[in-house]
Tab-separated table of C-alpha atoms in Angstrom:
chain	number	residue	atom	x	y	z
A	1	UNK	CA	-13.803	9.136	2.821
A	2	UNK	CA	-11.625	11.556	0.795
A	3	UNK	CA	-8.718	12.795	2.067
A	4	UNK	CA	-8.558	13.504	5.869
A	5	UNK	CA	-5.866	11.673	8.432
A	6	UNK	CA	-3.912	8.549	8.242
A	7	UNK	CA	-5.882	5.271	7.969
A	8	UNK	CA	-5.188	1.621	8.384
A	9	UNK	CA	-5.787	-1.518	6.253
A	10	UNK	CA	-4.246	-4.507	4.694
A	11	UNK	CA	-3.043	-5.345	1.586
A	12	UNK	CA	-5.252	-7.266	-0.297
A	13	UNK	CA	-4.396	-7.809	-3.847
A	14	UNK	CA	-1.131	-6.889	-6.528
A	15	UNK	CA	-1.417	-6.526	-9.430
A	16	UNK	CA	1.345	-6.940	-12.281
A	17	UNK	CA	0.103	-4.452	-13.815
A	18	UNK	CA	-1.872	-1.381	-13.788
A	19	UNK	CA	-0.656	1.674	-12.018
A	20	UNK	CA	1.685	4.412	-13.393
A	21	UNK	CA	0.805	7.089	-16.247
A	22	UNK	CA	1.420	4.141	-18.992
A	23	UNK	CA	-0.172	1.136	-16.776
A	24	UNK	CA	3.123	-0.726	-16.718
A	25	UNK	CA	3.769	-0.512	-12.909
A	26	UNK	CA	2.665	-3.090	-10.488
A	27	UNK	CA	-0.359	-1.764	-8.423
A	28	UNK	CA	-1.631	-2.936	-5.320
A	29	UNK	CA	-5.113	-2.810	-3.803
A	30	UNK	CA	-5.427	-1.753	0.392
A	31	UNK	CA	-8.387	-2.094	2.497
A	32	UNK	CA	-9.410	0.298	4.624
A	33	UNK	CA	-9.710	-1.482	8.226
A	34	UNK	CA	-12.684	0.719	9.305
A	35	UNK	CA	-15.231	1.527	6.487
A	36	UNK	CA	-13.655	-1.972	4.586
A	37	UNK	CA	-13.277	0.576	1.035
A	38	UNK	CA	-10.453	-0.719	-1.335
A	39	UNK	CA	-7.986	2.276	-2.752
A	40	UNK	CA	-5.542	1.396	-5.430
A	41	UNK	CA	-1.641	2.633	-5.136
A	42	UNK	CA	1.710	1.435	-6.982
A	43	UNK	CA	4.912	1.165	-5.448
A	44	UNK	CA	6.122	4.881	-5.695
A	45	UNK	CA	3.507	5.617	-2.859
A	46	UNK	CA	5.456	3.490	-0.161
A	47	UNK	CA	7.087	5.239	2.277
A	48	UNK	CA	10.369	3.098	3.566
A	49	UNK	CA	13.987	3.329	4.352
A	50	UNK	CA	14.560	-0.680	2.767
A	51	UNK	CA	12.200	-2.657	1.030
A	52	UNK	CA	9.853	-0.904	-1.626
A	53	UNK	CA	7.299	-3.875	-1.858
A	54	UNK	CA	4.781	-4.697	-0.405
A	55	UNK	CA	2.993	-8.176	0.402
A	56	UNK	CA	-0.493	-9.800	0.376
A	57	UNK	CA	-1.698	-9.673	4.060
A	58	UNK	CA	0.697	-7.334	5.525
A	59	UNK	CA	-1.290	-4.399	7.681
A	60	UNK	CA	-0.316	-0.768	6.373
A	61	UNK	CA	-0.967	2.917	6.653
A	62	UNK	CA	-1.442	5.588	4.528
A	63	UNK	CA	-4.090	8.066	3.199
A	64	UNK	CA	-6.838	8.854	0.715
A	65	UNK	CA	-5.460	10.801	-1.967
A	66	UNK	CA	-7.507	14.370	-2.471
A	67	UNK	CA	-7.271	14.213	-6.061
A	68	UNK	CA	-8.150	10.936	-6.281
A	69	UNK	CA	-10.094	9.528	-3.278
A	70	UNK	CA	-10.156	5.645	-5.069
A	71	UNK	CA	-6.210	6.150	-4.776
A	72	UNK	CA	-4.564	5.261	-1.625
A	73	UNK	CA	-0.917	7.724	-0.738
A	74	UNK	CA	1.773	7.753	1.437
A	75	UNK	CA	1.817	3.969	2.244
A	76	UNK	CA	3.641	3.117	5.158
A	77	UNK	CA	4.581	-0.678	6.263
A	78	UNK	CA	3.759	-1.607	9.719
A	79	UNK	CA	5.664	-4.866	9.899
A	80	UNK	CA	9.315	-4.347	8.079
A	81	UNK	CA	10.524	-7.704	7.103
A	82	UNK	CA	14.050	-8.972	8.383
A	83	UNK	CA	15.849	-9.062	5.473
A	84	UNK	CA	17.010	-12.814	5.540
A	85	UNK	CA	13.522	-13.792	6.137
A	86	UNK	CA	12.333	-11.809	3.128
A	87	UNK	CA	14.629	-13.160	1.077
A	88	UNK	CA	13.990	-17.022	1.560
């Protein structure tokens, strides 16, 4: 699936490294909940008004990227952490 509507999936995976023109940004890896395909995105594609990270586990939304449909855009959390609880 390339492009096209919101989807959902989980988080599955970060990586320290990876993402970013020069590799040096943290990427993280989403699966799709319906087709179970993996897209890669780093943390500039998350779409918040607090926290811009992202754990293992939590469910998410977002969309294929056109340009490139292994790269996952527009990430939005679906469960915001309360910030004492995030930070224990």
């Amino acid at each position: 699936m390339s492009g096209g509507g919101p989807r959902n999936g989980t988080i599955v995976d970060r990586r320290p490294s990876g993402g970013g023109v020069s590799g040096a940004l943290g990427s993280y890896v989403v699966r799709d909940d319906e087709d179970e395909r993996y897209y890669t995105f780093d943390y500039r594609q998350i779409v918040t008004e607090g926290f811009r990270t992202i754990r293992t586990g939590e469910p998410v939304r977002f969309h294929v990227s056109v340009e490139s449909p292994d790269r996952a855009e527009f990430v939005i959390r679906l469960d915001q952490p309360d910030p004492a609880e995030y930070y224990r």
